[in-house]
mmCIF file of C-alpha atoms in Angstrom:
data_model
loop_
_atom_site.group_PDB
_atom_site.id
_atom_site.type_symbol
_atom_site.label_atom_id
_atom_site.label_comp_id
_atom_site.label_asym_id
_atom_site.label_seq_id
_atom_site.Cartn_x
_atom_site.Cartn_y
_atom_site.Cartn_z
ATOM 1 C CA MET G 1 88.696 90.972 93.222
ATOM 2 C CA ASP G 2 89.868 91.712 89.742
ATOM 3 C CA LEU G 3 86.963 93.652 88.806
ATOM 4 C CA ILE G 4 87.537 95.982 92.058
ATOM 5 C CA ALA G 5 91.272 96.280 91.162
ATOM 6 C CA GLY G 6 90.193 97.508 87.483
ATOM 7 C CA LEU G 7 87.616 99.757 88.910
ATOM 8 C CA ASP G 8 90.183 101.234 91.374
ATOM 9 C CA VAL G 9 92.582 101.707 88.697
ATOM 10 C CA ARG G 10 89.888 103.219 86.319
ATOM 11 C CA LEU G 11 89.173 105.578 88.994
ATOM 12 C CA PHE G 12 92.711 106.254 89.602
ATOM 13 C CA ARG G 13 92.847 107.397 85.985
ATOM 14 C CA LEU G 14 90.158 109.665 86.043
ATOM 15 C CA ILE G 15 91.162 111.634 89.015
ATOM 16 C CA ASN G 16 94.816 111.754 87.859
ATOM 17 C CA THR G 17 94.318 112.560 84.172
ATOM 18 C CA ALA G 18 90.703 113.540 83.137
ATOM 19 C CA TRP G 19 89.494 115.860 86.362
ATOM 20 C CA THR G 20 92.641 117.549 86.555
ATOM 21 C CA SER G 21 93.414 121.421 85.911
ATOM 22 C CA PRO G 22 96.754 122.993 85.509
ATOM 23 C CA ALA G 23 95.326 126.076 86.999
ATOM 24 C CA ILE G 24 94.952 123.821 90.814
ATOM 25 C CA ASP G 25 97.844 121.698 90.139
ATOM 26 C CA PRO G 26 100.381 123.829 92.512
ATOM 27 C CA VAL G 27 97.698 123.822 95.209
ATOM 28 C CA MET G 28 97.354 120.099 95.010
ATOM 29 C CA ALA G 29 101.047 119.532 94.683
ATOM 30 C CA TYR G 30 101.623 121.959 97.701
ATOM 31 C CA ALA G 31 98.764 120.459 100.005
ATOM 32 C CA THR G 32 100.034 117.181 99.174
ATOM 33 C CA VAL G 33 103.749 117.563 100.438
ATOM 34 C CA LYS G 34 102.910 119.895 103.300
ATOM 35 C CA LEU G 35 99.588 118.188 104.898
ATOM 36 C CA ASP G 36 101.227 114.810 105.599
ATOM 37 C CA PHE G 37 100.640 113.547 109.297
ATOM 38 C CA ILE G 38 102.849 116.054 110.733
ATOM 39 C CA GLY G 39 101.343 118.867 109.073
ATOM 40 C CA MET G 40 98.025 117.290 110.108
ATOM 41 C CA MET G 41 99.153 117.236 113.743
ATOM 42 C CA ILE G 42 100.336 121.010 113.264
ATOM 43 C CA VAL G 43 96.738 121.970 111.803
ATOM 44 C CA GLY G 44 94.652 120.063 113.979
ATOM 45 C CA ALA G 45 96.564 121.431 117.277
ATOM 46 C CA ALA G 46 96.231 124.343 116.179
ATOM 47 C CA LEU G 47 92.356 124.492 115.585
ATOM 48 C CA VAL G 48 92.247 122.425 118.959
ATOM 49 C CA TRP G 49 93.865 125.479 120.530
ATOM 50 C CA ILE G 50 91.719 128.198 118.784
ATOM 51 C CA LEU G 51 88.530 126.498 119.118
ATOM 52 C CA GLY G 52 88.897 125.555 122.264
ATOM 53 C CA ARG G 53 89.606 129.170 123.491
ATOM 54 C CA ARG G 54 92.882 128.230 124.637
ATOM 55 C CA ARG G 55 91.402 125.702 127.256
ATOM 56 C CA ASP G 56 91.553 122.348 125.553
ATOM 57 C CA PHE G 57 94.880 121.106 126.856
ATOM 58 C CA ARG G 58 93.720 117.479 126.721
ATOM 59 C CA GLY G 59 93.033 117.952 123.021
ATOM 60 C CA LEU G 60 96.352 119.139 122.245
ATOM 61 C CA PHE G 61 97.831 115.549 123.210
ATOM 62 C CA ILE G 62 95.029 113.511 122.418
ATOM 63 C CA LEU G 63 94.750 114.884 118.415
ATOM 64 C CA PRO G 64 98.257 114.367 118.133
ATOM 65 C CA ALA G 65 98.510 110.862 120.007
ATOM 66 C CA ALA G 66 95.495 109.485 117.582
ATOM 67 C CA VAL G 67 97.217 110.722 114.421
ATOM 68 C CA LEU G 68 100.495 109.252 115.554
ATOM 69 C CA ALA G 69 98.661 105.994 116.413
ATOM 70 C CA GLY G 70 96.942 106.008 112.736
ATOM 71 C CA GLN G 71 100.822 106.618 111.032
ATOM 72 C CA ALA G 72 102.337 103.844 112.811
ATOM 73 C CA THR G 73 99.489 101.372 112.252
ATOM 74 C CA THR G 74 99.527 102.523 108.495
ATOM 75 C CA THR G 75 103.103 101.869 108.616
ATOM 76 C CA LEU G 76 102.573 97.891 109.670
ATOM 77 C CA LEU G 77 99.631 97.734 107.536
ATOM 78 C CA LYS G 78 101.606 98.977 104.446
ATOM 79 C CA SER G 79 104.813 96.373 105.132
ATOM 80 C CA ALA G 80 101.529 93.742 105.361
ATOM 81 C CA PHE G 81 99.699 94.277 102.354
ATOM 82 C CA THR G 82 102.897 95.562 100.107
ATOM 83 C CA ARG G 83 100.875 97.177 97.365
ATOM 84 C CA PRO G 84 102.837 98.953 94.947
ATOM 85 C CA ARG G 85 101.976 102.912 94.266
ATOM 86 C CA PRO G 86 100.566 103.519 91.115
ATOM 87 C CA CYS G 87 103.414 105.513 90.066
ATOM 88 C CA HIS G 88 105.443 102.484 90.389
ATOM 89 C CA ALA G 89 103.015 100.071 88.840
ATOM 90 C CA LEU G 90 101.452 101.778 86.181
ATOM 91 C CA GLU G 91 102.586 103.638 82.995
ATOM 92 C CA GLY G 92 101.346 106.994 82.051
ATOM 93 C CA VAL G 93 100.839 108.636 85.751
ATOM 94 C CA ARG G 94 100.896 112.173 85.911
ATOM 95 C CA LEU G 95 103.401 112.804 88.850
ATOM 96 C CA LEU G 96 102.702 115.852 90.664
ATOM 97 C CA VAL G 97 105.371 115.165 93.459
ATOM 98 C CA GLU G 98 108.219 112.414 93.775
ATOM 99 C CA CYS G 99 106.953 108.857 93.907
ATOM 100 C CA PRO G 100 107.765 107.616 97.495
ATOM 101 C CA SER G 101 109.162 104.357 97.709
ATOM 102 C CA SER G 102 106.925 102.878 100.211
ATOM 103 C CA TYR G 103 104.187 101.026 99.661
ATOM 104 C CA SER G 104 100.647 102.253 98.914
ATOM 105 C CA LEU G 105 97.889 100.498 101.099
ATOM 106 C CA PRO G 106 96.605 102.324 103.003
ATOM 107 C CA SER G 107 97.298 106.215 102.566
ATOM 108 C CA GLY G 108 99.320 107.771 105.553
ATOM 109 C CA HIS G 109 97.760 111.324 104.774
ATOM 110 C CA ALA G 110 94.318 109.825 104.164
ATOM 111 C CA THR G 111 94.426 108.503 107.795
ATOM 112 C CA ALA G 112 96.047 111.493 109.683
ATOM 113 C CA ALA G 113 93.560 113.835 107.929
ATOM 114 C CA PHE G 114 90.626 111.681 109.012
ATOM 115 C CA ALA G 115 92.145 111.064 112.275
ATOM 116 C CA ALA G 116 92.268 115.033 113.068
ATOM 117 C CA MET G 117 89.175 116.116 111.317
ATOM 118 C CA VAL G 118 86.720 113.291 113.059
ATOM 119 C CA PHE G 119 88.462 113.982 116.428
ATOM 120 C CA LEU G 120 87.708 117.721 115.995
ATOM 121 C CA SER G 121 84.385 116.959 114.369
ATOM 122 C CA ALA G 122 83.366 115.389 117.422
ATOM 123 C CA ARG G 123 84.730 118.430 119.978
ATOM 124 C CA HIS G 124 83.043 120.897 117.592
ATOM 125 C CA ARG G 125 80.284 119.669 115.914
ATOM 126 C CA ARG G 126 78.925 122.799 114.211
ATOM 127 C CA PHE G 127 82.061 122.781 112.263
ATOM 128 C CA TRP G 128 81.903 119.215 111.178
ATOM 129 C CA PRO G 129 81.036 119.502 107.420
ATOM 130 C CA LEU G 130 84.167 122.024 107.322
ATOM 131 C CA PHE G 131 86.373 119.461 108.642
ATOM 132 C CA ILE G 132 85.165 116.535 106.842
ATOM 133 C CA ILE G 133 85.697 118.332 103.463
ATOM 134 C CA PHE G 134 89.179 119.345 104.494
ATOM 135 C CA ALA G 135 89.795 115.392 105.124
ATOM 136 C CA VAL G 136 88.456 114.326 101.917
ATOM 137 C CA PHE G 137 90.649 117.226 99.999
ATOM 138 C CA VAL G 138 93.685 116.440 101.948
ATOM 139 C CA ALA G 139 92.768 112.516 100.895
ATOM 140 C CA TYR G 140 91.961 113.479 97.348
ATOM 141 C CA THR G 141 95.351 114.818 96.674
ATOM 142 C CA ARG G 142 97.085 111.859 96.797
ATOM 143 C CA PRO G 143 95.470 110.325 93.711
ATOM 144 C CA TYR G 144 95.158 113.539 92.264
ATOM 145 C CA ALA G 145 99.512 113.832 92.488
ATOM 146 C CA GLY G 146 99.562 110.313 91.144
ATOM 147 C CA VAL G 147 100.934 108.492 94.600
ATOM 148 C CA HIS G 148 97.788 106.628 95.671
ATOM 149 C CA TYR G 149 95.183 104.545 94.207
ATOM 150 C CA PRO G 150 91.402 105.741 95.586
ATOM 151 C CA ALA G 151 91.226 102.323 97.540
ATOM 152 C CA ASP G 152 94.400 103.318 99.434
ATOM 153 C CA ILE G 153 92.553 106.795 100.576
ATOM 154 C CA ALA G 154 89.511 105.025 101.352
ATOM 155 C CA ALA G 155 91.403 102.424 103.558
ATOM 156 C CA GLY G 156 93.126 105.689 105.371
ATOM 157 C CA ALA G 157 89.831 107.436 105.828
ATOM 158 C CA LEU G 158 88.590 104.087 107.659
ATOM 159 C CA LEU G 159 91.655 103.698 109.487
ATOM 160 C CA GLY G 160 91.580 107.274 110.534
ATOM 161 C CA THR G 161 88.290 107.694 111.663
ATOM 162 C CA PHE G 162 88.699 104.508 113.561
ATOM 163 C CA MET G 163 91.860 106.389 115.517
ATOM 164 C CA ALA G 164 89.659 109.257 116.106
ATOM 165 C CA LEU G 165 86.754 107.585 117.676
ATOM 166 C CA ALA G 166 89.363 105.328 119.602
ATOM 167 C CA ALA G 167 90.623 108.646 121.220
ATOM 168 C CA ILE G 168 87.339 110.167 121.912
ATOM 169 C CA LYS G 169 86.343 106.921 123.470
ATOM 170 C CA ALA G 170 89.563 106.135 125.541
ATOM 171 C CA GLU G 171 89.225 109.916 126.660
ATOM 172 C CA GLU G 172 85.880 109.635 127.841
ATOM 173 C CA ARG G 173 86.753 106.499 129.589
ATOM 174 C CA PHE G 174 89.463 107.793 131.745
ATOM 175 C CA PHE G 175 88.264 111.264 132.302
ATOM 176 C CA GLY G 176 84.448 110.636 132.157
ATOM 177 C CA ARG G 177 83.587 113.878 130.500
ATOM 178 C CA ALA G 178 84.403 116.357 127.756
ATOM 179 C CA ALA G 179 87.691 118.923 128.291
ATOM 180 C CA PRO G 180 86.844 122.147 129.255
ATOM 181 C CA GLY G 181 86.804 124.570 126.123
ATOM 182 C CA SER G 182 86.402 121.217 123.800
ATOM 183 C CA GLY G 183 83.010 122.394 122.229
ATOM 184 C CA ARG G 184 80.891 119.811 124.159
ATOM 185 C CA ASP G 185 79.512 120.158 127.439
ATOM 186 C CA LYS G 186 79.462 117.411 130.160
ATOM 187 C CA LYS G 187 76.706 115.552 128.365
ATOM 188 C CA GLY G 188 78.564 115.363 125.021
ATOM 189 C CA GLU G 189 76.167 118.046 123.664
ATOM 190 C CA GLU G 190 77.296 121.513 121.729
ATOM 191 C CA GLU G 191 78.428 124.340 124.295
ATOM 192 C CA LYS G 192 76.957 127.454 123.504
ATOM 193 C CA VAL G 193 79.771 130.195 122.899
ATOM 194 C CA PRO G 194 79.179 133.483 124.291
#
């Protein structure tokens, strides 16, 4: 376990100090502040609405529900794990934002980003690489800004993915098919866009 913790700290140091650029610091700071769970619900709902051609009403409720479920679970897990943030536990952390007082594991930002973007990836499969790259970007801003370890964002990514898949399964179970305008036909295959 000490080896894993040591690797986590080493990777954090690389992301937080070695793999940085003053030119992108403002972008990373802005993104890490604005793309929390509320920001991801707004971005996700906007994408559901736009890509669903203003017909995917279920997605407008299911995506935020998945993000909120992830946020609630993250809060419970942080209280259970009580892992201090690197900005509280380590010396020489380069902070781009104020260090939150809450615990570190798992990352709520990563959970929200992956819950929203995996949900969208299932609905609009042709865009899945862009959605996942965006989720990785949001997660990466956290150690870059000095407020999370890489293991925190990995745990958040897994939790968010689970929340999205659970939401997709729940929708299929209760409604038996894809929502109109979701980007999927009744067999779960990509709809042809006129």
